[in-house]
mmCIF file of C-alpha atoms in Angstrom:
data_model
loop_
_atom_site.group_PDB
_atom_site.id
_atom_site.type_symbol
_atom_site.label_atom_id
_atom_site.label_comp_id
_atom_site.label_asym_id
_atom_site.label_seq_id
_atom_site.Cartn_x
_atom_site.Cartn_y
_atom_site.Cartn_z
ATOM 1 C CA MET A 1303 12.787 -26.763 -61.990
ATOM 2 C CA ILE A 1304 12.201 -23.374 -63.656
ATOM 3 C CA ARG A 1305 9.528 -22.520 -61.089
ATOM 4 C CA SER A 1306 11.980 -23.425 -58.309
ATOM 5 C CA TRP A 1307 14.615 -21.045 -59.709
ATOM 6 C CA ILE A 1308 12.028 -18.269 -60.075
ATOM 7 C CA SER A 1309 11.130 -18.745 -56.389
ATOM 8 C CA SER A 1310 14.834 -18.543 -55.498
ATOM 9 C CA LEU A 1311 15.174 -15.305 -57.466
ATOM 10 C CA LYS A 1312 12.174 -13.886 -55.571
ATOM 11 C CA VAL A 1313 13.859 -14.734 -52.254
ATOM 12 C CA ALA A 1314 17.111 -13.174 -53.513
ATOM 13 C CA ALA A 1315 15.267 -10.017 -54.602
ATOM 14 C CA VAL A 1316 13.631 -9.609 -51.178
ATOM 15 C CA TYR A 1317 17.016 -10.255 -49.484
ATOM 16 C CA VAL A 1318 18.694 -7.574 -51.619
ATOM 17 C CA GLY A 1319 15.776 -5.161 -51.305
ATOM 18 C CA THR A 1320 15.768 -5.503 -47.516
ATOM 19 C CA VAL A 1321 19.502 -4.825 -47.143
ATOM 20 C CA VAL A 1322 19.627 -2.096 -49.808
ATOM 21 C CA GLY A 1323 17.978 0.661 -47.829
ATOM 22 C CA ALA A 1324 18.242 4.417 -47.932
ATOM 23 C CA GLY A 1325 21.899 4.511 -46.896
ATOM 24 C CA PHE A 1326 22.949 1.710 -49.276
ATOM 25 C CA ALA A 1327 21.068 2.850 -52.382
ATOM 26 C CA THR A 1328 21.948 6.527 -51.988
ATOM 27 C CA GLY A 1329 25.593 5.632 -51.381
ATOM 28 C CA ARG A 1330 25.790 7.389 -48.012
ATOM 29 C CA GLU A 1331 26.059 4.120 -46.094
ATOM 30 C CA ILE A 1332 28.746 2.796 -48.462
ATOM 31 C CA VAL A 1333 30.772 6.001 -47.989
ATOM 32 C CA GLU A 1334 30.553 5.739 -44.183
ATOM 33 C CA PHE A 1335 31.586 2.075 -43.981
ATOM 34 C CA PHE A 1336 33.807 1.504 -47.023
ATOM 35 C CA THR A 1337 34.677 4.216 -49.549
ATOM 36 C CA LYS A 1338 36.274 6.623 -47.078
ATOM 37 C CA TYR A 1339 38.839 3.869 -46.375
ATOM 38 C CA GLY A 1340 39.966 3.679 -50.007
ATOM 39 C CA ILE A 1341 41.502 0.318 -51.007
ATOM 40 C CA TYR A 1342 40.888 -0.988 -47.471
ATOM 41 C CA GLY A 1343 37.209 -0.349 -48.076
ATOM 42 C CA LEU A 1344 37.261 -2.724 -51.054
ATOM 43 C CA ALA A 1345 38.778 -5.416 -48.837
ATOM 44 C CA GLY A 1346 35.996 -4.749 -46.337
ATOM 45 C CA ILE A 1347 33.372 -5.237 -49.040
ATOM 46 C CA LEU A 1348 34.812 -8.668 -49.909
ATOM 47 C CA VAL A 1349 34.599 -9.696 -46.230
ATOM 48 C CA VAL A 1350 31.012 -8.445 -46.036
ATOM 49 C CA GLY A 1351 30.145 -10.247 -49.293
ATOM 50 C CA LEU A 1352 31.261 -13.607 -47.870
ATOM 51 C CA LEU A 1353 29.215 -12.993 -44.716
ATOM 52 C CA PHE A 1354 26.149 -12.040 -46.753
ATOM 53 C CA ILE A 1355 26.453 -15.213 -48.850
ATOM 54 C CA PHE A 1356 27.177 -17.780 -46.140
ATOM 55 C CA ILE A 1357 25.664 -16.349 -42.949
ATOM 56 C CA GLY A 1358 22.632 -14.880 -44.757
ATOM 57 C CA THR A 1359 21.890 -18.301 -46.275
ATOM 58 C CA LYS A 1360 22.403 -19.996 -42.906
ATOM 59 C CA MET A 1361 19.928 -17.563 -41.311
ATOM 60 C CA LEU A 1362 17.274 -18.425 -43.915
ATOM 61 C CA ILE A 1363 17.698 -22.175 -43.418
ATOM 62 C CA LEU A 1364 17.813 -21.806 -39.632
ATOM 63 C CA SER A 1365 14.576 -19.786 -39.628
ATOM 64 C CA LYS A 1366 12.929 -22.446 -41.774
ATOM 65 C CA ARG A 1367 14.008 -25.342 -39.545
ATOM 66 C CA ILE A 1368 12.835 -23.693 -36.317
ATOM 67 C CA GLN A 1369 9.607 -22.594 -38.105
ATOM 68 C CA ALA A 1370 10.018 -18.953 -37.111
ATOM 69 C CA GLN A 1371 6.775 -16.999 -37.561
ATOM 70 C CA SER A 1372 8.699 -13.760 -36.950
ATOM 71 C CA TYR A 1373 12.229 -12.749 -36.004
ATOM 72 C CA GLN A 1374 11.241 -13.142 -32.304
ATOM 73 C CA GLU A 1375 11.573 -16.931 -32.519
ATOM 74 C CA LEU A 1376 14.960 -16.574 -34.218
ATOM 75 C CA MET A 1377 16.230 -14.257 -31.461
ATOM 76 C CA VAL A 1378 15.013 -16.591 -28.702
ATOM 77 C CA PHE A 1379 16.780 -19.517 -30.432
ATOM 78 C CA LEU A 1380 20.048 -17.565 -30.724
ATOM 79 C CA PHE A 1381 20.083 -15.750 -27.363
ATOM 80 C CA GLY A 1382 17.976 -18.115 -25.254
ATOM 81 C CA LYS A 1383 14.684 -17.382 -23.470
ATOM 82 C CA LYS A 1384 16.330 -15.266 -20.762
ATOM 83 C CA PHE A 1385 17.826 -12.650 -23.099
ATOM 84 C CA GLY A 1386 15.589 -13.259 -26.120
ATOM 85 C CA GLY A 1387 12.838 -10.934 -24.835
ATOM 86 C CA PHE A 1388 15.298 -8.095 -24.236
ATOM 87 C CA VAL A 1389 16.792 -8.524 -27.712
ATOM 88 C CA ASN A 1390 13.326 -8.447 -29.295
ATOM 89 C CA VAL A 1391 12.553 -5.110 -27.608
ATOM 90 C CA PHE A 1392 15.928 -3.831 -28.800
ATOM 91 C CA MET A 1393 15.135 -5.008 -32.317
ATOM 92 C CA LEU A 1394 11.782 -3.245 -32.194
ATOM 93 C CA LEU A 1395 13.510 0.049 -31.384
ATOM 94 C CA ILE A 1396 16.151 -0.471 -34.089
ATOM 95 C CA LEU A 1397 13.556 -1.240 -36.752
ATOM 96 C CA LEU A 1398 11.589 1.844 -35.768
ATOM 97 C CA GLY A 1399 14.741 3.948 -35.975
ATOM 98 C CA LEU A 1400 15.651 2.368 -39.306
ATOM 99 C CA THR A 1401 12.196 3.086 -40.746
ATOM 100 C CA SER A 1402 12.685 6.706 -39.686
ATOM 101 C CA ILE A 1403 16.024 6.763 -41.524
ATOM 102 C CA MET A 1404 14.339 5.427 -44.673
ATOM 103 C CA LEU A 1405 11.627 8.094 -44.554
ATOM 104 C CA SER A 1406 14.277 10.738 -43.955
ATOM 105 C CA GLY A 1407 16.198 9.347 -46.950
ATOM 106 C CA ALA A 1408 13.107 9.678 -49.134
ATOM 107 C CA GLY A 1409 12.781 13.299 -48.065
ATOM 108 C CA ALA A 1410 16.479 13.911 -48.770
ATOM 109 C CA ILE A 1411 16.075 12.582 -52.331
ATOM 110 C CA PHE A 1412 13.207 14.980 -53.042
ATOM 111 C CA TYR A 1413 15.038 17.953 -51.492
ATOM 112 C CA GLU A 1414 18.630 17.451 -52.696
ATOM 113 C CA GLN A 1415 18.004 15.981 -56.138
ATOM 114 C CA LEU A 1416 14.594 17.317 -57.209
ATOM 115 C CA GLY A 1417 14.516 20.658 -55.392
ATOM 116 C CA LEU A 1418 11.228 19.802 -53.669
ATOM 117 C CA SER A 1419 10.186 19.886 -50.026
ATOM 118 C CA VAL A 1420 11.415 17.125 -47.713
ATOM 119 C CA ARG A 1421 7.856 16.866 -46.400
ATOM 120 C CA ILE A 1422 6.517 15.999 -49.866
ATOM 121 C CA GLY A 1423 8.927 13.070 -50.119
ATOM 122 C CA VAL A 1424 8.015 11.755 -46.670
ATOM 123 C CA ILE A 1425 4.242 12.094 -47.163
ATOM 124 C CA LEU A 1426 4.307 10.473 -50.628
ATOM 125 C CA THR A 1427 6.347 7.553 -49.272
ATOM 126 C CA ILE A 1428 3.900 7.024 -46.413
ATOM 127 C CA ILE A 1429 0.906 6.998 -48.791
ATOM 128 C CA LEU A 1430 2.564 4.542 -51.214
ATOM 129 C CA THR A 1431 3.667 2.315 -48.333
ATOM 130 C CA ILE A 1432 0.138 2.043 -46.943
ATOM 131 C CA CYS A 1433 -1.156 1.108 -50.420
ATOM 132 C CA VAL A 1434 1.457 -1.651 -50.932
ATOM 133 C CA MET A 1435 1.097 -3.055 -47.389
ATOM 134 C CA PHE A 1436 -2.516 -3.973 -48.170
ATOM 135 C CA PHE A 1437 -1.073 -6.805 -50.314
ATOM 136 C CA GLY A 1438 1.272 -8.215 -47.639
ATOM 137 C CA VAL A 1439 4.105 -10.486 -48.861
ATOM 138 C CA LYS A 1440 2.927 -10.265 -52.484
ATOM 139 C CA GLY A 1441 3.447 -6.510 -52.384
ATOM 140 C CA LEU A 1442 6.933 -7.029 -50.934
ATOM 141 C CA TYR A 1443 7.833 -9.481 -53.733
ATOM 142 C CA GLY A 1444 6.372 -7.302 -56.490
ATOM 143 C CA VAL A 1445 8.220 -4.080 -55.680
ATOM 144 C CA ASN A 1446 11.583 -5.820 -55.160
ATOM 145 C CA LEU A 1447 11.361 -7.788 -58.415
ATOM 146 C CA ILE A 1448 11.050 -4.494 -60.300
ATOM 147 C CA VAL A 1449 13.591 -2.342 -58.463
ATOM 148 C CA VAL A 1450 16.448 -4.753 -57.612
ATOM 149 C CA PRO A 1451 17.407 -5.798 -61.204
ATOM 150 C CA MET A 1452 17.419 -2.137 -62.277
ATOM 151 C CA LEU A 1453 19.657 -1.162 -59.358
ATOM 152 C CA ILE A 1454 22.167 -3.913 -60.237
ATOM 153 C CA LEU A 1455 22.211 -2.839 -63.902
ATOM 154 C CA PHE A 1456 22.782 0.859 -63.184
ATOM 155 C CA SER A 1457 25.363 0.193 -60.448
ATOM 156 C CA VAL A 1458 27.468 -1.857 -62.869
ATOM 157 C CA MET A 1459 27.040 0.757 -65.631
ATOM 158 C CA LEU A 1460 28.258 3.524 -63.313
ATOM 159 C CA ALA A 1461 31.233 1.455 -62.126
ATOM 160 C CA VAL A 1462 32.361 0.684 -65.700
ATOM 161 C CA GLN A 1463 31.917 4.288 -66.822
ATOM 162 C CA SER A 1464 33.718 5.893 -63.871
ATOM 163 C CA PHE A 1465 36.443 3.307 -63.085
ATOM 164 C CA SER A 1466 39.766 4.815 -61.987
ATOM 165 C CA ILE A 1467 42.640 3.031 -60.214
ATOM 166 C CA GLU A 1468 43.941 6.276 -58.706
ATOM 167 C CA SER A 1469 40.572 7.148 -57.151
ATOM 168 C CA LEU A 1470 40.066 3.598 -55.901
ATOM 169 C CA VAL A 1471 43.205 3.597 -53.730
ATOM 170 C CA THR A 1472 42.658 7.097 -52.286
ATOM 171 C CA THR A 1473 41.925 7.052 -48.550
ATOM 172 C CA HIS A 1474 39.662 9.789 -47.153
ATOM 173 C CA GLU A 1475 40.410 8.923 -43.515
ATOM 174 C CA ASP A 1476 43.459 9.346 -41.276
ATOM 175 C CA SER A 1477 46.279 6.817 -40.820
ATOM 176 C CA SER A 1478 44.166 4.648 -38.484
ATOM 177 C CA ALA A 1479 41.956 3.695 -41.464
ATOM 178 C CA SER A 1480 44.004 0.543 -42.037
ATOM 179 C CA LEU A 1481 42.641 -0.817 -38.731
ATOM 180 C CA ASN A 1482 39.168 0.725 -38.686
ATOM 181 C CA TRP A 1483 38.001 -0.892 -41.941
ATOM 182 C CA ILE A 1484 37.968 -4.357 -40.323
ATOM 183 C CA LEU A 1485 35.603 -3.315 -37.540
ATOM 184 C CA ALA A 1486 33.538 -1.303 -40.032
ATOM 185 C CA ALA A 1487 33.110 -4.360 -42.277
ATOM 186 C CA PHE A 1488 31.979 -6.703 -39.493
ATOM 187 C CA SER A 1489 29.700 -4.129 -37.859
ATOM 188 C CA TYR A 1490 28.138 -3.368 -41.257
ATOM 189 C CA ALA A 1491 27.461 -7.057 -41.976
ATOM 190 C CA ALA A 1492 26.169 -7.621 -38.448
ATOM 191 C CA PHE A 1493 23.795 -4.674 -38.635
ATOM 192 C CA ASN A 1494 22.363 -5.535 -42.051
ATOM 193 C CA LEU A 1495 21.958 -9.259 -41.368
ATOM 194 C CA THR A 1496 20.233 -8.493 -38.068
ATOM 195 C CA MET A 1497 17.867 -6.049 -39.752
ATOM 196 C CA ALA A 1498 17.237 -8.441 -42.646
ATOM 197 C CA SER A 1499 16.156 -11.108 -40.148
ATOM 198 C CA ALA A 1500 12.957 -9.129 -39.522
ATOM 199 C CA VAL A 1501 11.891 -9.922 -43.099
ATOM 200 C CA LEU A 1502 13.839 -13.090 -43.920
ATOM 201 C CA ALA A 1503 12.829 -15.100 -40.818
ATOM 202 C CA PRO A 1504 9.047 -15.059 -41.474
ATOM 203 C CA LEU A 1505 9.651 -15.247 -45.234
ATOM 204 C CA ALA A 1506 11.718 -18.441 -44.887
ATOM 205 C CA ASN A 1507 8.883 -20.139 -43.009
ATOM 206 C CA GLU A 1508 6.583 -19.594 -45.999
ATOM 207 C CA ILE A 1509 8.933 -21.365 -48.452
ATOM 208 C CA LYS A 1510 8.388 -25.139 -48.549
ATOM 209 C CA ASP A 1511 11.602 -26.190 -50.331
ATOM 210 C CA GLU A 1512 14.860 -25.615 -48.439
ATOM 211 C CA LYS A 1513 16.819 -25.711 -51.706
ATOM 212 C CA VAL A 1514 14.907 -22.615 -52.857
ATOM 213 C CA LEU A 1515 16.037 -20.792 -49.702
ATOM 214 C CA LYS A 1516 19.642 -21.901 -50.119
ATOM 215 C CA ARG A 1517 19.832 -20.717 -53.725
ATOM 216 C CA GLY A 1518 17.999 -17.509 -52.840
ATOM 217 C CA GLY A 1519 20.426 -16.723 -50.018
ATOM 218 C CA ILE A 1520 23.507 -17.388 -52.145
ATOM 219 C CA LEU A 1521 22.187 -15.375 -55.108
ATOM 220 C CA GLY A 1522 21.110 -12.522 -52.815
ATOM 221 C CA GLY A 1523 24.566 -12.405 -51.212
ATOM 222 C CA ILE A 1524 26.292 -12.389 -54.625
ATOM 223 C CA PHE A 1525 24.029 -9.608 -55.936
ATOM 224 C CA LEU A 1526 24.647 -7.511 -52.811
ATOM 225 C CA THR A 1527 28.417 -7.933 -53.189
ATOM 226 C CA LEU A 1528 28.223 -6.919 -56.846
ATOM 227 C CA ILE A 1529 26.223 -3.769 -56.013
ATOM 228 C CA LEU A 1530 28.602 -2.876 -53.179
ATOM 229 C CA ILE A 1531 31.723 -3.222 -55.329
ATOM 230 C CA SER A 1532 30.170 -1.320 -58.249
ATOM 231 C CA SER A 1533 28.957 1.505 -56.005
ATOM 232 C CA HIS A 1534 32.314 1.703 -54.205
ATOM 233 C CA ILE A 1535 34.166 2.039 -57.536
ATOM 234 C CA ALA A 1536 31.798 4.767 -58.710
ATOM 235 C CA LEU A 1537 31.853 6.683 -55.403
ATOM 236 C CA SER A 1538 35.654 6.630 -55.296
ATOM 237 C CA THR A 1539 35.723 9.097 -58.203
ATOM 238 C CA LEU A 1540 33.621 11.719 -56.398
ATOM 239 C CA PRO A 1541 35.598 14.611 -54.831
ATOM 240 C CA ASP A 1542 34.472 15.711 -51.345
ATOM 241 C CA LEU A 1543 32.225 12.643 -51.175
ATOM 242 C CA LEU A 1544 31.605 13.053 -47.435
ATOM 243 C CA GLN A 1545 29.577 16.226 -47.933
ATOM 244 C CA TYR A 1546 26.679 14.708 -49.948
ATOM 245 C CA ASP A 1547 23.465 13.146 -48.629
ATOM 246 C CA ILE A 1548 22.918 11.306 -51.958
ATOM 247 C CA PRO A 1549 26.471 10.758 -53.305
ATOM 248 C CA MET A 1550 25.436 8.103 -55.873
ATOM 249 C CA ALA A 1551 23.121 10.616 -57.526
ATOM 250 C CA GLU A 1552 26.015 13.094 -57.768
ATOM 251 C CA VAL A 1553 28.127 10.436 -59.523
ATOM 252 C CA MET A 1554 25.292 9.726 -61.947
ATOM 253 C CA LYS A 1555 24.846 13.460 -62.590
ATOM 254 C CA THR A 1556 28.494 13.848 -63.644
ATOM 255 C CA THR A 1557 28.962 10.467 -65.372
ATOM 256 C CA LEU A 1558 25.687 9.415 -67.047
ATOM 257 C CA PHE A 1559 23.419 12.452 -66.854
ATOM 258 C CA SER A 1560 21.024 11.132 -69.508
ATOM 259 C CA PHE A 1561 19.981 8.392 -67.030
ATOM 260 C CA TYR A 1562 20.005 10.707 -64.016
ATOM 261 C CA PHE A 1563 16.245 10.915 -63.351
ATOM 262 C CA ILE A 1564 15.773 7.197 -63.996
ATOM 263 C CA TYR A 1565 18.444 6.480 -61.403
ATOM 264 C CA ILE A 1566 16.818 8.847 -58.908
ATOM 265 C CA ALA A 1567 13.608 6.832 -59.339
ATOM 266 C CA ILE A 1568 15.568 3.598 -58.707
ATOM 267 C CA ILE A 1569 17.178 5.006 -55.545
ATOM 268 C CA TYR A 1570 13.771 6.101 -54.331
ATOM 269 C CA GLY A 1571 12.390 2.644 -55.168
ATOM 270 C CA GLU A 1572 15.039 0.989 -52.982
ATOM 271 C CA VAL A 1573 14.340 3.350 -50.109
ATOM 272 C CA PHE A 1574 10.666 2.500 -50.534
ATOM 273 C CA THR A 1575 11.256 -1.287 -50.493
ATOM 274 C CA SER A 1576 13.200 -0.964 -47.248
ATOM 275 C CA VAL A 1577 10.368 0.968 -45.609
ATOM 276 C CA ILE A 1578 8.010 -1.853 -46.630
ATOM 277 C CA GLY A 1579 10.414 -4.544 -45.394
ATOM 278 C CA ASN A 1580 10.929 -2.893 -42.007
ATOM 279 C CA LEU A 1581 7.187 -2.395 -41.570
ATOM 280 C CA PHE A 1582 6.618 -6.058 -42.446
ATOM 281 C CA GLY A 1583 8.924 -7.074 -39.579
ATOM 282 C CA LEU A 1584 7.570 -4.510 -37.100
ATOM 283 C CA GLU A 1585 3.973 -5.401 -37.862
ATOM 284 C CA LYS A 1586 4.612 -9.127 -37.256
ATOM 285 C CA GLN A 1587 6.150 -8.449 -33.851
ATOM 286 C CA ILE A 1588 3.657 -5.856 -32.584
ATOM 287 C CA ILE A 1589 0.624 -7.921 -33.613
ATOM 288 C CA SER A 1590 1.995 -10.847 -31.590
ATOM 289 C CA TYR A 1591 1.775 -8.591 -28.497
ATOM 290 C CA ILE A 1592 -1.340 -6.518 -29.271
ATOM 291 C CA LYS A 1593 -4.314 -7.909 -31.180
ATOM 292 C CA VAL A 1594 -5.339 -4.933 -33.318
ATOM 293 C CA PRO A 1595 -5.963 -4.617 -37.076
ATOM 294 C CA ARG A 1596 -2.637 -4.692 -38.949
ATOM 295 C CA MET A 1597 -3.313 -1.498 -40.961
ATOM 296 C CA ILE A 1598 -3.832 0.479 -37.721
ATOM 297 C CA VAL A 1599 -0.444 -0.796 -36.507
ATOM 298 C CA ILE A 1600 1.187 0.142 -39.829
ATOM 299 C CA CYS A 1601 -0.258 3.672 -39.808
ATOM 300 C CA ALA A 1602 0.803 4.215 -36.181
ATOM 301 C CA ILE A 1603 4.387 3.075 -36.926
ATOM 302 C CA LEU A 1604 4.601 5.366 -39.956
ATOM 303 C CA CYS A 1605 3.403 8.374 -37.912
ATOM 304 C CA ILE A 1606 6.043 7.785 -35.216
ATOM 305 C CA ALA A 1607 8.769 7.177 -37.832
ATOM 306 C CA ALA A 1608 7.812 10.361 -39.691
ATOM 307 C CA PHE A 1609 8.237 12.366 -36.480
ATOM 308 C CA ILE A 1610 11.690 10.848 -35.770
ATOM 309 C CA SER A 1611 12.773 11.414 -39.396
ATOM 310 C CA LYS A 1612 12.727 15.192 -38.796
ATOM 311 C CA ILE A 1613 16.137 14.843 -37.128
ATOM 312 C CA GLY A 1614 17.728 14.690 -40.590
ATOM 313 C CA TYR A 1615 19.001 11.930 -42.847
ATOM 314 C CA SER A 1616 22.794 12.426 -42.609
ATOM 315 C CA SER A 1617 22.662 12.888 -38.829
ATOM 316 C CA LEU A 1618 20.660 9.678 -38.395
ATOM 317 C CA ILE A 1619 22.930 7.662 -40.713
ATOM 318 C CA SER A 1620 26.240 8.787 -39.186
ATOM 319 C CA SER A 1621 25.125 8.479 -35.528
ATOM 320 C CA LEU A 1622 22.693 5.541 -35.416
ATOM 321 C CA TYR A 1623 24.188 3.135 -37.974
ATOM 322 C CA PRO A 1624 27.576 2.584 -36.273
ATOM 323 C CA ILE A 1625 25.917 2.120 -32.840
ATOM 324 C CA PHE A 1626 23.418 -0.382 -34.255
ATOM 325 C CA GLY A 1627 26.239 -2.189 -36.044
ATOM 326 C CA TYR A 1628 28.311 -2.735 -32.896
ATOM 327 C CA LEU A 1629 25.301 -3.946 -30.916
ATOM 328 C CA CYS A 1630 24.397 -6.411 -33.667
ATOM 329 C CA LEU A 1631 27.898 -7.960 -33.669
ATOM 330 C CA VAL A 1632 26.768 -10.372 -30.949
ATOM 331 C CA MET A 1633 24.026 -11.726 -33.197
ATOM 332 C CA LEU A 1634 26.508 -12.197 -36.052
ATOM 333 C CA ILE A 1635 28.832 -14.176 -33.787
ATOM 334 C CA LEU A 1636 25.946 -16.371 -32.600
ATOM 335 C CA LEU A 1637 24.801 -16.988 -36.184
ATOM 336 C CA ILE A 1638 28.334 -18.098 -37.071
ATOM 337 C CA LEU A 1639 28.750 -20.360 -34.025
ATOM 338 C CA LYS A 1640 25.261 -21.908 -33.728
ATOM 339 C CA LYS A 1641 24.782 -25.240 -35.425
ATOM 340 C CA LEU A 1642 21.794 -25.775 -37.662
ATOM 341 C CA PRO A 1643 19.134 -28.012 -36.068
ATOM 342 C CA LYS A 1644 18.457 -31.246 -37.907
ATOM 343 C CA MET A 1645 15.511 -31.393 -40.292
#
C-alpha cells in the first residue's frame, strides 16, 4: 500500500514538473493568463484546477488503456487516423517551440536575476539536460521528486507572506477582462494538458496499476492548483508586474529576500525539468520515424531549440503561448467528450 502511494506521488511529481515550465515557475505565464485579470484571474485558476484534476487523470487512464507508447497513439485515438498524423506533426513543432521557450527562460534567469550572460544559462542547461537524459525515465522521476515539493513549499510561503485583498482584486487589463479570463483559462488548460500528454502518455503505459495513475493524476492536479493560487496571490502584490521576465523572483526579492537565491535555484530547477520532459516526448516521436541513437536525436533537438531561443523569452511567451493554447482547445474538447475504452 505504501509503495503504491509512493508510485502515485512519483506520477504526480512528473505531472506537476511537466506543466510547471519556464513560464509557470517564473510567474510570467501566470501573469499572462491570470494575474492581469485580477479577481477574474482567480476564478480562472479554479476552472483550470478542475480541468487539471479530472481531465488530466482521464488522459492518464486513457493512455494506459490504449497502451500508448508515445503521445502519437493518443492523438490518433482522439482525432482519428485521418487527422492524427497532422496533429502529431503539429505537436512536434509545438514541443520544439516549447523547448526553445524553456531554454530562453533559463537564460533569462541567469541574466535578469544573477547578472550573468544569457548564453551561460542556455549552455549550462543543455549540458545538464544531456547528462540527465542518459538515465531516461529514472532521471525524469529523480529531478521532479526534488524540485516539485520545494516549489510547492515556497509558493505557499510567498502567498502567506504577501497576501493582500486589495492587490488580489486589482485588474491590470481593460474593461473586457471580465470576458477574456474565461477564454484564457480554457486555452491555458488546453495548452498545458496537450503538452503534458507528450510525457504522461508514455509514462502511463509503464505503470501497471490503474489506481496508481488515478491517484497520481488527482494529486498532481491538486498540487498544480495550489501552486497556481499561491503564485497568483503573491504576484498580485507586485506593481508593474507586466514588465518583468521573472516576476516571481521579484516578489521573493521584496518579500523573503533571505530565501531569494534558493528560490532562484528552484525556478531554474522547474525550467530544467520541463526541458527534460519535452525532450522525452520529442525523442519518443522522432525515434519512431527515424532509427538513430537517442542521444544524437536529443543533441540535435537541443541545438535547434537553442537557436530558436535567441528570439527572447518574453517575446516567445506572449506570442506563442496564446496561439498554442487556442489550437489545443480542440484536444481538450475531445478529451472531455471521448469515453474511456473498457479495460
